[in-house]
Amino acid sequence: MSSTPPATTPLDVPALREQHRQAKAAVLREIEALGGRAGGIRPLLRRLARVTDGTLRTLWRCLAMPPRLALLAVGGYGRGELFPHSDIDVLVLLPDDAGADEHAAVERFVGTCWDMGLEIGSSARTQQQCLDEAAADITVQTALLEGRWLAGSRAPAQALLRAVRAAIDPLAFCRAKHFEMQQRHQRYENTPYALEPNCKESPGGLRDLHVILWVARAAGLGHSWQALARSGLATAREARQLRANEALLALVRARLHILAGRREDRLVFDLQSALANAFGIEPELPPEPGREHRARRARRASERLMRRYYWAAKAVTQLNQILLLNIRERLEHSNRHPAQSRPINARFAERDGMLDVVHDDLYWREPHAILETFLLYQQTPGIKGLSARTLRALYNARPVMNAAFRRDPVNRRTFMQILQQPQGITHAFRLMNQTSVLGRYLWPFRNAVGQMQHDLFHVYTVDQHILMVLRNMRRFFMPEHAHEYPFCSQLAAGWDKPWLLYLAALFHDIGKGRGGDHSVLGARDVMTFARQHGMARDDAELVRFLVAEHLTMSHVAQRQDTTDPEVIRAFAVRVGDERRLTGLYLLTVADIRGTSPKVWNGWKAKLLEDLYRTTLRVLGGGAPDPHAEVEARKREALAQLALHALPHQAHAALWARLDVGYFMRHSADEIAWHTRHLSRALAQHGDSAAPPTVVRARLSSAGEGLQVMVYTADQPDLFARICGYFDRAGFSILDAKIHTTADGCALDTFQVATDTMPEHYRELVTLVESGLPRALRPDTPLPEPTRARASRRMRSFPVVPRVTLQPDERGQRWLLSVSAGDRKGLLYRIARVFAQHRVQLQLAKITTLGERVEDTFVISGAALHVVREQAQLTHDLMHVLDDESASAVA
């Protein structure tokens, strides 16, 4: 029998829509009035669900839905809570013999819902179809598990919900949801500390809390935090923590929906400041003058909000592990004998492959056992994690890890043992961070936890970045990862104390967020650590050097002319010896790799490796000898040319036009490549007055992108024309080597990249070799630069443009440095300014750090010797950069 009467009033869709809108708006106003008080959010989310319940029931009644049908709320809506712009998931339950009229009624109901502005996700199935779908899809089973009757025939709806629960195998369901959670975490890099986390789906988000309740409900252990505490799966304190963190995450999600005016679960940069303002969070005041020992920079309101979020997400991650392990252990051992426990020592045992404390209060009675946990985790074969009992004991023992704990000599020895173990380094330190042990023992690290990095290339918080760099460093010493970075692995194989490099990785960015130069602060911190932990003086000094100079090698490789012997000599003096050079190289590669998947590329790898090898020769006593180096490269180039059967002395005509600078800036492979193509062109051209234009491209030896050679008559706007072509063709310029021959021709080599590489490189080679020569014709005007919208990250973190111009030591060439937010067409705009001022370009170092560029140009020209012209050049460049910056903010 139907439990709803037939329609007695006509359906007025506009009136009902307005009634629903007003009722919903009233609840949203109350949510906004909460500010940052998360405790009141749950009743308001339930009220939103009840408002929607009433609207759907009214629609069902007014549409006189057939009496055999039933309407159920499922999924998140089935829980009886609804976020402002979440989907309204409903199921229309059909009888087995549903007729055409009943199917038509369902379509009419769904269509009217959409006319009402209700964003519903609907399905219409019979009971058997629901059970079949649930058996085949864990997501459908989960949605039905939370189902509740809304309208229509109540008895079939209740029968379906009973059948769904009866069909669930609790242990299989638990395992499936755990696997599903692992897959979801992988999509979010297995970290709650992304700079734009998803408050619902990321690790530590609301979905992790839902998983606990789903599994508990399926096992008949309750569907609330209080019920889990009553069943012994959670302590009263954990239940309070779960409620508080769930409320905070729910308030964050609800306010994101309201601010965005749509379903938005990501804490995107665009909304973080507005959300902090909605929470009533004020910026942190700067530290008092003269209080250097407590110095730190003032934090933005958005940073304080995100730090609050990260601490909540971290707690959720810990509690999720504890409760899911507890539930799983109870399910696995409910119908069979308890798991066998194998003693490890008087304090710990191995239980089902997990490290288990013997007593719940072990850490309170014996604080030394806290760090011993992670040492045993590394040393004990077969241990794959920490048991729920151990995780809970660590979670509750945080007050024990105080200043006395950090000063304890036993703990200091244990920490050094953890650092020096031959295996388990990465996993142990991640576990220590997840359980809050790392930040409580290594006190400077605590400040890095949840610390945002307001730049355009880091995608992790400081602590997560540090652990990524540690992971990268560790992989250099693992044979199974030797294929990833063979040269790094080769160098690591000859390094005698890997733990020194791990320590440098831990401290290299530990000073961020405290004001001042983080390299200096980190070097000071690591020296304090070395003194407290009894490190040998030489070891301590090496680590101090690596932390203090961890940015130097990338700066030299990417922003200075490394073909200049003086640059290499100065860098070699700064490094001092081969051991420091090797350590700095390994740390630099690990650091760049740990910033963002987009920052590292094969070209950066080549620049760093070339700098390492060149500096190593200098440190070995081989002072830079340009003449000897040039002759060596010529001999190697001739050996390569011999393989291509060029006529005798075919290279002579070209090489006579080239000076020492050319041979110093190009490798033997590049010299041979240029010579092979240009000697033929010059021979065919003869003594004609106009030189030929030759463009050749090939797959780069760096493994990414194309290398493009351009040979043509020099002209003031040549660099601008080349940049304009690459801009329009969708290429990014990574590097440019500019050379002018003795007879006034340009011989330029570009390293370019595009998203379509490398599988289509043959087509791209043809495209460049045919299209670029046409763009170089001097009788055509320079095209207007293309414009593109700034990315969200650039709008949130606009880069203040900077231009510096300095002469070299001889006063013959000038070093121009440009820093700005990266935009499509930016390099072309800069090149147009060069052409306007008739500036000759000698070298270009194009460095892209995420969405920020740090470009360095070596330039020359008569105008640069006039102060007024220098000022005009920098003014015009700043005008270009300011235009780009303004459009980024707009």
Short mmCIF file of C-alpha atoms in Angstrom, two decimals, residues 619-851:
data_model
loop_
_atom_site.label_atom_id
_atom_site.label_comp_id
_atom_site.label_asym_id
_atom_site.label_seq_id
_atom_site.Cartn_x
_atom_site.Cartn_y
_atom_site.Cartn_z
CA LEU A 619 88.93 20.60 -8.81
CA GLY A 620 91.16 17.79 -10.06
CA GLY A 621 93.86 20.31 -10.89
CA GLY A 622 92.87 20.90 -14.49
CA ALA A 623 92.56 24.67 -14.57
CA PRO A 624 90.37 25.81 -17.46
CA ASP A 625 92.48 26.00 -20.64
CA PRO A 626 90.24 27.36 -23.39
CA HIS A 627 92.74 26.57 -26.15
CA ALA A 628 93.16 22.93 -25.09
CA GLU A 629 89.42 22.52 -24.64
CA VAL A 630 88.72 23.95 -28.10
CA GLU A 631 91.25 21.66 -29.76
CA ALA A 632 89.80 18.63 -27.95
CA ARG A 633 86.30 19.46 -29.12
CA LYS A 634 87.47 20.00 -32.69
CA ARG A 635 89.19 16.61 -32.73
CA GLU A 636 86.09 14.88 -31.36
CA ALA A 637 83.85 16.69 -33.86
CA LEU A 638 86.11 15.64 -36.76
CA ALA A 639 85.94 12.04 -35.55
CA GLN A 640 82.14 12.21 -35.68
CA LEU A 641 82.19 13.88 -39.11
CA ALA A 642 84.35 11.05 -40.46
CA LEU A 643 81.39 8.73 -39.95
CA HIS A 644 79.35 10.77 -42.45
CA ALA A 645 81.84 10.63 -45.35
CA LEU A 646 82.24 14.37 -45.76
CA PRO A 647 84.85 15.50 -48.29
CA HIS A 648 88.32 16.25 -46.97
CA GLN A 649 88.55 19.70 -45.41
CA ALA A 650 84.76 20.18 -45.83
CA HIS A 651 84.67 21.77 -42.40
CA ALA A 652 87.35 24.36 -43.09
CA ALA A 653 85.19 27.03 -44.74
CA LEU A 654 82.77 27.11 -41.81
CA TRP A 655 85.30 26.78 -38.99
CA ALA A 656 87.32 29.68 -40.41
CA ARG A 657 84.32 31.91 -39.71
CA LEU A 658 83.99 30.76 -36.05
CA ASP A 659 85.88 32.04 -33.03
CA VAL A 660 86.91 30.45 -29.74
CA GLY A 661 83.64 31.50 -28.08
CA TYR A 662 81.64 29.30 -30.46
CA PHE A 663 83.72 26.21 -29.78
CA MET A 664 83.61 26.82 -26.02
CA ARG A 665 79.82 27.14 -25.98
CA HIS A 666 79.01 24.09 -28.10
CA SER A 667 79.68 20.43 -27.50
CA ALA A 668 81.58 18.32 -30.02
CA ASP A 669 78.29 16.68 -31.02
CA GLU A 670 76.69 20.07 -31.73
CA ILE A 671 79.76 21.26 -33.67
CA ALA A 672 79.67 18.15 -35.84
CA TRP A 673 75.92 18.52 -36.40
CA HIS A 674 76.27 22.16 -37.44
CA THR A 675 79.23 21.40 -39.69
CA ARG A 676 77.57 18.47 -41.43
CA HIS A 677 74.65 20.61 -42.60
CA LEU A 678 76.31 23.98 -43.10
CA SER A 679 79.39 22.76 -45.01
CA ARG A 680 77.12 21.39 -47.75
CA ALA A 681 75.04 24.59 -47.84
CA LEU A 682 78.11 26.82 -47.99
CA ALA A 683 79.70 24.69 -50.72
CA GLN A 684 76.52 24.84 -52.84
CA HIS A 685 76.13 28.57 -52.27
CA GLY A 686 79.63 29.45 -53.40
CA ASP A 687 80.69 33.10 -53.28
CA SER A 688 77.22 34.59 -53.54
CA ALA A 689 76.84 37.87 -51.66
CA ALA A 690 73.76 36.80 -49.70
CA PRO A 691 74.39 33.87 -47.34
CA PRO A 692 71.92 30.98 -47.34
CA THR A 693 69.28 30.50 -44.68
CA VAL A 694 69.53 27.04 -43.13
CA VAL A 695 67.22 25.69 -40.43
CA ARG A 696 67.69 22.17 -39.11
CA ALA A 697 66.01 20.44 -36.17
CA ARG A 698 66.56 17.15 -34.40
CA LEU A 699 65.44 15.33 -31.28
CA SER A 700 67.42 16.81 -28.42
CA SER A 701 70.28 14.83 -26.95
CA ALA A 702 68.90 15.85 -23.52
CA GLY A 703 66.00 13.51 -24.17
CA GLU A 704 63.23 16.12 -24.27
CA GLY A 705 62.15 18.50 -27.00
CA LEU A 706 63.97 19.56 -30.14
CA GLN A 707 67.31 21.16 -30.80
CA VAL A 708 67.02 23.74 -33.58
CA MET A 709 69.90 25.30 -35.54
CA VAL A 710 69.39 28.59 -37.38
CA TYR A 711 71.99 29.96 -39.83
CA THR A 712 71.23 33.14 -41.72
CA ALA A 713 72.35 36.70 -42.32
CA ASP A 714 72.32 38.55 -39.01
CA GLN A 715 69.77 41.31 -38.48
CA PRO A 716 68.75 43.37 -35.41
CA ASP A 717 65.37 41.70 -34.96
CA LEU A 718 66.48 38.11 -35.71
CA PHE A 719 66.09 36.83 -32.14
CA ALA A 720 62.65 38.44 -31.93
CA ARG A 721 61.56 36.78 -35.18
CA ILE A 722 62.73 33.36 -33.99
CA CYS A 723 60.99 33.80 -30.62
CA GLY A 724 57.84 34.98 -32.37
CA TYR A 725 57.76 31.88 -34.54
CA PHE A 726 58.22 29.51 -31.59
CA ASP A 727 55.56 31.42 -29.66
CA ARG A 728 52.96 31.05 -32.42
CA ALA A 729 53.90 27.40 -33.06
CA GLY A 730 53.39 26.48 -29.40
CA PHE A 731 57.02 25.80 -28.45
CA SER A 732 58.69 26.83 -25.19
CA ILE A 733 62.32 27.96 -25.45
CA LEU A 734 64.46 26.32 -22.77
CA ASP A 735 67.87 27.58 -23.90
CA ALA A 736 69.47 29.68 -26.62
CA LYS A 737 73.08 29.88 -27.75
CA ILE A 738 73.61 32.90 -29.97
CA HIS A 739 76.72 33.31 -32.12
CA THR A 740 77.73 35.73 -34.84
CA THR A 741 80.30 34.53 -37.37
CA ALA A 742 83.25 36.58 -38.61
CA ASP A 743 81.39 37.38 -41.83
CA GLY A 744 78.24 38.66 -40.12
CA CYS A 745 76.02 35.57 -40.09
CA ALA A 746 74.02 34.32 -37.16
CA LEU A 747 74.54 30.73 -36.04
CA ASP A 748 72.03 30.18 -33.26
CA THR A 749 71.04 26.99 -31.46
CA PHE A 750 67.78 26.67 -29.54
CA GLN A 751 66.50 24.03 -27.16
CA VAL A 752 62.70 23.99 -27.41
CA ALA A 753 59.93 21.84 -25.97
CA THR A 754 56.26 21.24 -26.62
CA ASP A 755 53.53 19.12 -25.08
CA THR A 756 53.31 16.89 -28.16
CA MET A 757 56.85 15.55 -27.80
CA PRO A 758 58.41 13.07 -28.33
CA GLU A 759 56.06 10.76 -30.22
CA HIS A 760 55.43 13.29 -33.00
CA TYR A 761 58.91 14.70 -33.26
CA ARG A 762 59.36 13.84 -36.95
CA GLU A 763 56.32 15.91 -37.88
CA LEU A 764 57.54 18.72 -35.65
CA VAL A 765 61.00 18.65 -37.22
CA THR A 766 59.40 19.07 -40.65
CA LEU A 767 57.17 21.84 -39.30
CA VAL A 768 60.10 23.83 -37.89
CA GLU A 769 62.43 23.32 -40.87
CA SER A 770 59.78 24.54 -43.31
CA GLY A 771 58.03 27.22 -41.22
CA LEU A 772 60.85 29.00 -39.43
CA PRO A 773 62.73 30.17 -42.60
CA ARG A 774 59.60 31.98 -43.77
CA ALA A 775 59.33 33.77 -40.41
CA LEU A 776 62.91 35.09 -40.77
CA ARG A 777 62.27 37.14 -43.90
CA PRO A 778 63.17 40.78 -43.02
CA ASP A 779 60.57 42.23 -45.42
CA THR A 780 57.66 41.15 -43.17
CA PRO A 781 56.67 43.09 -40.02
CA LEU A 782 57.06 41.48 -36.63
CA PRO A 783 53.74 39.92 -35.60
CA GLU A 784 51.90 41.09 -32.52
CA PRO A 785 52.52 38.90 -29.45
CA THR A 786 49.78 36.47 -28.50
CA ARG A 787 47.93 37.00 -25.24
CA ALA A 788 46.81 34.34 -22.83
CA ARG A 789 44.93 34.36 -19.55
CA ALA A 790 46.97 33.93 -16.39
CA SER A 791 46.66 30.68 -14.51
CA ARG A 792 44.90 30.50 -11.15
CA ARG A 793 48.24 30.12 -9.38
CA MET A 794 49.60 33.27 -11.00
CA ARG A 795 46.49 35.23 -10.05
CA SER A 796 46.85 34.05 -6.47
CA PHE A 797 50.63 34.48 -6.21
CA PRO A 798 51.56 37.25 -8.66
CA VAL A 799 55.31 37.64 -9.13
CA VAL A 800 56.73 41.12 -8.64
CA PRO A 801 58.68 41.78 -11.88
CA ARG A 802 62.39 42.44 -11.54
CA VAL A 803 65.07 43.54 -14.04
CA THR A 804 68.78 43.90 -13.23
CA LEU A 805 71.53 44.94 -15.65
CA GLN A 806 75.21 44.58 -14.72
CA PRO A 807 78.43 44.72 -16.77
CA ASP A 808 80.86 41.81 -16.78
CA GLU A 809 84.33 42.21 -15.30
CA ARG A 810 85.77 43.40 -18.62
CA GLY A 811 82.94 45.83 -19.31
CA GLN A 812 82.41 44.35 -22.79
CA ARG A 813 79.23 42.40 -22.22
CA TRP A 814 76.30 42.86 -19.89
CA LEU A 815 74.36 40.41 -17.74
CA LEU A 816 70.61 41.03 -17.83
CA SER A 817 68.41 39.15 -15.34
CA VAL A 818 64.63 39.09 -15.64
CA SER A 819 62.20 37.63 -13.10
CA ALA A 820 58.45 37.55 -13.75
CA GLY A 821 55.42 35.34 -13.90
CA ASP A 822 55.50 33.13 -16.97
CA ARG A 823 53.04 33.99 -19.70
CA LYS A 824 52.63 32.90 -23.28
CA GLY A 825 54.57 35.29 -25.51
CA LEU A 826 56.67 36.79 -22.71
CA LEU A 827 60.05 35.88 -24.20
CA TYR A 828 58.94 37.23 -27.56
CA ARG A 829 57.98 40.55 -25.95
CA ILE A 830 61.41 40.75 -24.34
CA ALA A 831 63.04 39.97 -27.69
CA ARG A 832 61.09 42.80 -29.34
CA VAL A 833 62.56 45.22 -26.79
CA PHE A 834 66.06 43.93 -27.65
CA ALA A 835 65.37 44.54 -31.33
CA GLN A 836 64.04 48.04 -30.64
CA HIS A 837 67.25 48.98 -28.80
CA ARG A 838 69.50 47.14 -31.29
CA VAL A 839 70.90 44.97 -28.53
CA GLN A 840 72.90 41.92 -29.63
CA LEU A 841 72.20 38.74 -27.73
CA GLN A 842 75.16 36.45 -26.95
CA LEU A 843 73.54 33.91 -24.65
CA ALA A 844 70.11 33.21 -23.18
CA LYS A 845 69.42 31.06 -20.10
CA ILE A 846 65.69 30.44 -19.95
CA THR A 847 64.71 29.05 -16.54
CA THR A 848 61.09 28.20 -15.84
CA LEU A 849 60.24 27.38 -12.22
CA GLY A 850 56.65 26.23 -12.35
CA GLU A 851 54.91 29.38 -13.54
#
